PDB file of C-alpha atoms in Angstrom:
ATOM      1  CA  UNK O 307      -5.317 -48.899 -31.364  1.00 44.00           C
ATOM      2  CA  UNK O 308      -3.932 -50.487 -28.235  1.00 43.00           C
ATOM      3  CA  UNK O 309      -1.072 -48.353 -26.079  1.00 38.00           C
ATOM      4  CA  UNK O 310       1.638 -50.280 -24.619  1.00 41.00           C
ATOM      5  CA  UNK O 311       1.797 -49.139 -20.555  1.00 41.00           C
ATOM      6  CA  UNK O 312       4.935 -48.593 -19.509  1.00 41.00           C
ATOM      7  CA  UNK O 313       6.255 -48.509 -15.746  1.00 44.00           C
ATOM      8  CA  UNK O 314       7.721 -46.000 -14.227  1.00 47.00           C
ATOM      9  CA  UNK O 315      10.677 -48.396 -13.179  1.00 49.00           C
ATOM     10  CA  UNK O 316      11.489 -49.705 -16.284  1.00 45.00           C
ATOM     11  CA  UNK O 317      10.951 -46.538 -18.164  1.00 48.00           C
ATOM     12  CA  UNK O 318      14.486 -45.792 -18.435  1.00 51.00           C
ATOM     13  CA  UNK O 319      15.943 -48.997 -19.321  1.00 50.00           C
ATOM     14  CA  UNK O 320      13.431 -49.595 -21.943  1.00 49.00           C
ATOM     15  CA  UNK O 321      14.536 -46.636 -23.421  1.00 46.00           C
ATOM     16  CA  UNK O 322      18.664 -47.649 -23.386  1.00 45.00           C
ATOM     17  CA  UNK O 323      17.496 -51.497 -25.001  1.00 48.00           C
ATOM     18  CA  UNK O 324      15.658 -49.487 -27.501  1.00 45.00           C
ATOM     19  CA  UNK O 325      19.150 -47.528 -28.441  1.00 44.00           C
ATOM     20  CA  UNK O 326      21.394 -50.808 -28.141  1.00 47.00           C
ATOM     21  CA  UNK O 327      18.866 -52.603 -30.493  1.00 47.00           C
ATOM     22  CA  UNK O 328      19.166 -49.995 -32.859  1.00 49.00           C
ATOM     23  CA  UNK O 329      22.324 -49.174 -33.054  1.00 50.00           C
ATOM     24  CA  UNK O 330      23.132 -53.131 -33.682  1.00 53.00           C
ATOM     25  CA  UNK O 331      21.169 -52.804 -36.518  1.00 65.00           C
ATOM     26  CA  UNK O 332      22.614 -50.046 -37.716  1.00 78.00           C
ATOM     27  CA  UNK O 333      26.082 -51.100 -40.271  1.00 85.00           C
ATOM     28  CA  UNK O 334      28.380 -48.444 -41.870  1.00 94.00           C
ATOM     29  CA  UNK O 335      27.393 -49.052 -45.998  1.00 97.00           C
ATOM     30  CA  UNK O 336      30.240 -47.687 -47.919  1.00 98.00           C
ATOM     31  CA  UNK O 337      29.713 -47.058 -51.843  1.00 98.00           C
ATOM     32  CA  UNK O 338      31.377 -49.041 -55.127  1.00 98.00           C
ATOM     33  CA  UNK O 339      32.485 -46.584 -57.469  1.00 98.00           C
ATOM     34  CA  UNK O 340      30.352 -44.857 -59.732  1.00 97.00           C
ATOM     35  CA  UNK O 341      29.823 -47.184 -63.196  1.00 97.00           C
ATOM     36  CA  UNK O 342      31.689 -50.367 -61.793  1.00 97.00           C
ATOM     37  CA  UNK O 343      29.982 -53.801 -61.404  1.00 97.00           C
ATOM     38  CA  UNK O 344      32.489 -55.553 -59.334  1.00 97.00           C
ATOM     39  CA  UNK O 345      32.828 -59.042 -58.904  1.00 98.00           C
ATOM     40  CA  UNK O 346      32.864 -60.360 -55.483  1.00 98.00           C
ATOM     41  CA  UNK O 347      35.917 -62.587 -54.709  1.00 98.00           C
ATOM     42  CA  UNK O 348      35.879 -66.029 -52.338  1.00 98.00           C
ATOM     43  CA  UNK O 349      39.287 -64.630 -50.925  1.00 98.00           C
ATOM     44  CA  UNK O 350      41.294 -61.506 -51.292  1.00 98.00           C
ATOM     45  CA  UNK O 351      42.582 -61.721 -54.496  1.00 98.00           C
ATOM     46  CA  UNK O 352      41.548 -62.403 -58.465  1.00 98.00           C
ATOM     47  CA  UNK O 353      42.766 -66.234 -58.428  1.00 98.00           C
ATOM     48  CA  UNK O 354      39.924 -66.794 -56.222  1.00 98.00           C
ATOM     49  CA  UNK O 355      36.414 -67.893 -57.337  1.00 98.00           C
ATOM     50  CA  UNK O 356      33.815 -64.951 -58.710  1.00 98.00           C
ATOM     51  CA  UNK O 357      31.505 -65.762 -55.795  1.00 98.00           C
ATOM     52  CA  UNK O 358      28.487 -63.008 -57.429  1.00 98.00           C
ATOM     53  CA  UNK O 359      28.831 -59.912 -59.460  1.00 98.00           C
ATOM     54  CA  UNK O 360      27.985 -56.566 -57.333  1.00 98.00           C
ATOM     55  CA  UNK O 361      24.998 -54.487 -59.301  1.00 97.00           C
ATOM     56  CA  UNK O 362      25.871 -50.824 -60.249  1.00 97.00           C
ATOM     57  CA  UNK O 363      24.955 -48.666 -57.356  1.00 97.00           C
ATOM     58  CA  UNK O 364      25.746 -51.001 -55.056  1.00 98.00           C
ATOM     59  CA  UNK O 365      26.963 -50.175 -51.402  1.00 98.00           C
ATOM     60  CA  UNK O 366      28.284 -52.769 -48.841  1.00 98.00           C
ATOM     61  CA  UNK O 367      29.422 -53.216 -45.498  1.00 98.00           C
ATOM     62  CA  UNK O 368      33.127 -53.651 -43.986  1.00 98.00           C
ATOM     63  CA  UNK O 369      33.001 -56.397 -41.534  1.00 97.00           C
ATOM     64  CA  UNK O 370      37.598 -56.702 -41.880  1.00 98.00           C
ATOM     65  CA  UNK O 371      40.219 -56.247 -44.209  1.00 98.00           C
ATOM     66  CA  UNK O 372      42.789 -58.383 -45.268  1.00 98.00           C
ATOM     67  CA  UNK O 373      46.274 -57.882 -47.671  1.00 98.00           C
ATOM     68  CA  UNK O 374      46.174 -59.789 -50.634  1.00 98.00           C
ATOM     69  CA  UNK O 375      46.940 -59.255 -54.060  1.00 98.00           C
ATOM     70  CA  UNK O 376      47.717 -55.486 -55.476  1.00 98.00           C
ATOM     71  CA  UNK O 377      44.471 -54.228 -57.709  1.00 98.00           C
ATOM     72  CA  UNK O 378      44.339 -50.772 -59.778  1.00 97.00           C
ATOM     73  CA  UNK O 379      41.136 -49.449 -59.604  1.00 97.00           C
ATOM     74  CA  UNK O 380      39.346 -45.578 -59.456  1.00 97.00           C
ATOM     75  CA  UNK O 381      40.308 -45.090 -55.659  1.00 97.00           C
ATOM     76  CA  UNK O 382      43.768 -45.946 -56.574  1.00 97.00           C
ATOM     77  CA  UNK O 383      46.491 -49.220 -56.257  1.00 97.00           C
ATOM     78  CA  UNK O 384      45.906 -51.264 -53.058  1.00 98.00           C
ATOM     79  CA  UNK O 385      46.797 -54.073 -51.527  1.00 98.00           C
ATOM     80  CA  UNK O 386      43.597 -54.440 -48.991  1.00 98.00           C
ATOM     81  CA  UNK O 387      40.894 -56.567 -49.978  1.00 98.00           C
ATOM     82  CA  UNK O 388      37.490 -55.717 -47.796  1.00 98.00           C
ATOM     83  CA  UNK O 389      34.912 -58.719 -46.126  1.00 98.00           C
ATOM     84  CA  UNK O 390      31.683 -58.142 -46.677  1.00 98.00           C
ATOM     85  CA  UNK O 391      30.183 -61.323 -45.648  1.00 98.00           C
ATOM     86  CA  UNK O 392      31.390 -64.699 -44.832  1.00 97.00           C
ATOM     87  CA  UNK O 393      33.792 -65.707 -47.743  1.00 97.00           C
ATOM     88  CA  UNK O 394      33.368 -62.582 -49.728  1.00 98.00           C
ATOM     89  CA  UNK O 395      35.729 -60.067 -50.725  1.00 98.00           C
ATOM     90  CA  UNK O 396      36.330 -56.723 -52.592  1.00 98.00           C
ATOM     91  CA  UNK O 397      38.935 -54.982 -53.751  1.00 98.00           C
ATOM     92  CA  UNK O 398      39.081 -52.118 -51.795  1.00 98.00           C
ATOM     93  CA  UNK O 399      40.422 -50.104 -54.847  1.00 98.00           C
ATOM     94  CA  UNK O 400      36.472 -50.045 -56.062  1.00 98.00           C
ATOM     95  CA  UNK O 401      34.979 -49.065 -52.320  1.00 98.00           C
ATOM     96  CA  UNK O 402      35.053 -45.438 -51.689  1.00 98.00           C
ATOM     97  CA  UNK O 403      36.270 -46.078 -47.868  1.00 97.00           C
ATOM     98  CA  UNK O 404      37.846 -42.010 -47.537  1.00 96.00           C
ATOM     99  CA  UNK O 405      40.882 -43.697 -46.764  1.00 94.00           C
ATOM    100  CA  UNK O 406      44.104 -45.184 -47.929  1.00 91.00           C
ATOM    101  CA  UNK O 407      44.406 -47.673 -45.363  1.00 95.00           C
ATOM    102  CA  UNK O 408      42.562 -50.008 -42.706  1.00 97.00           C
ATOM    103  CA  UNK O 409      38.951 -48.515 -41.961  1.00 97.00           C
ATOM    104  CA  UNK O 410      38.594 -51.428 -39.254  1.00 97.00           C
ATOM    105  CA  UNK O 411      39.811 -54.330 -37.998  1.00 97.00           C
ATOM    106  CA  UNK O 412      42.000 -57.033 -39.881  1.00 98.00           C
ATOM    107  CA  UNK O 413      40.313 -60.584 -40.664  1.00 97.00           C
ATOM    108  CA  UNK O 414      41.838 -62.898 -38.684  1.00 88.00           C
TER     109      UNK O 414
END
């Protein structure tokens, strides 16, 4: 097994590129309730297209959040509709954010 050599010079800011690699890689996954198979939503709000059906289990990211229509759901009645990819949205009433509002930034 070959060993990488690693100067003394560049020691350190290998070490910070290492970190900053990392942590880009590394999203916040917040979980869909418990027993729920959501359906994933081409805008924020059920007169949009089912764009896929989330599996039980299923966790997902929070790029923004966006009003749309109000949903009932087992975190409670909300407004906010989550992104969690391009075109996709959740109600956030089935993402268990700890939160009754904005957990980041608005979609534009």
């Amino acid at each position: 097994m070959a060993l990488e050599e690693v100067r003394p010079e560049r020691a350190g800011q290998d070490a910070v590129e290492t970190l900053e690699t990392a942590d880009a890689l590394t999203v916040k996954r917040y979980p869909i309730a418990p027993g729920y198979r959501v359906n994933v939503r081409s805008g924020p709000g059920t007169n949009y297209s089912i764009v896929k059906v989330l599996p039980y289990g299923a966790s997902v990211p929070i790029n923004c959040q966006k009003p749309g229509e109000w949903i009932s759901g087992p975190y409670g009645t909300t407004n906010l509709w989550d992104n969690i990819a391009n075109g996709q949205f959740v109600s956030d009433a089935y993402v268990n954010t700890g939160s009754d509002g904005y957990v980041t930034i608005r979609c534009s």
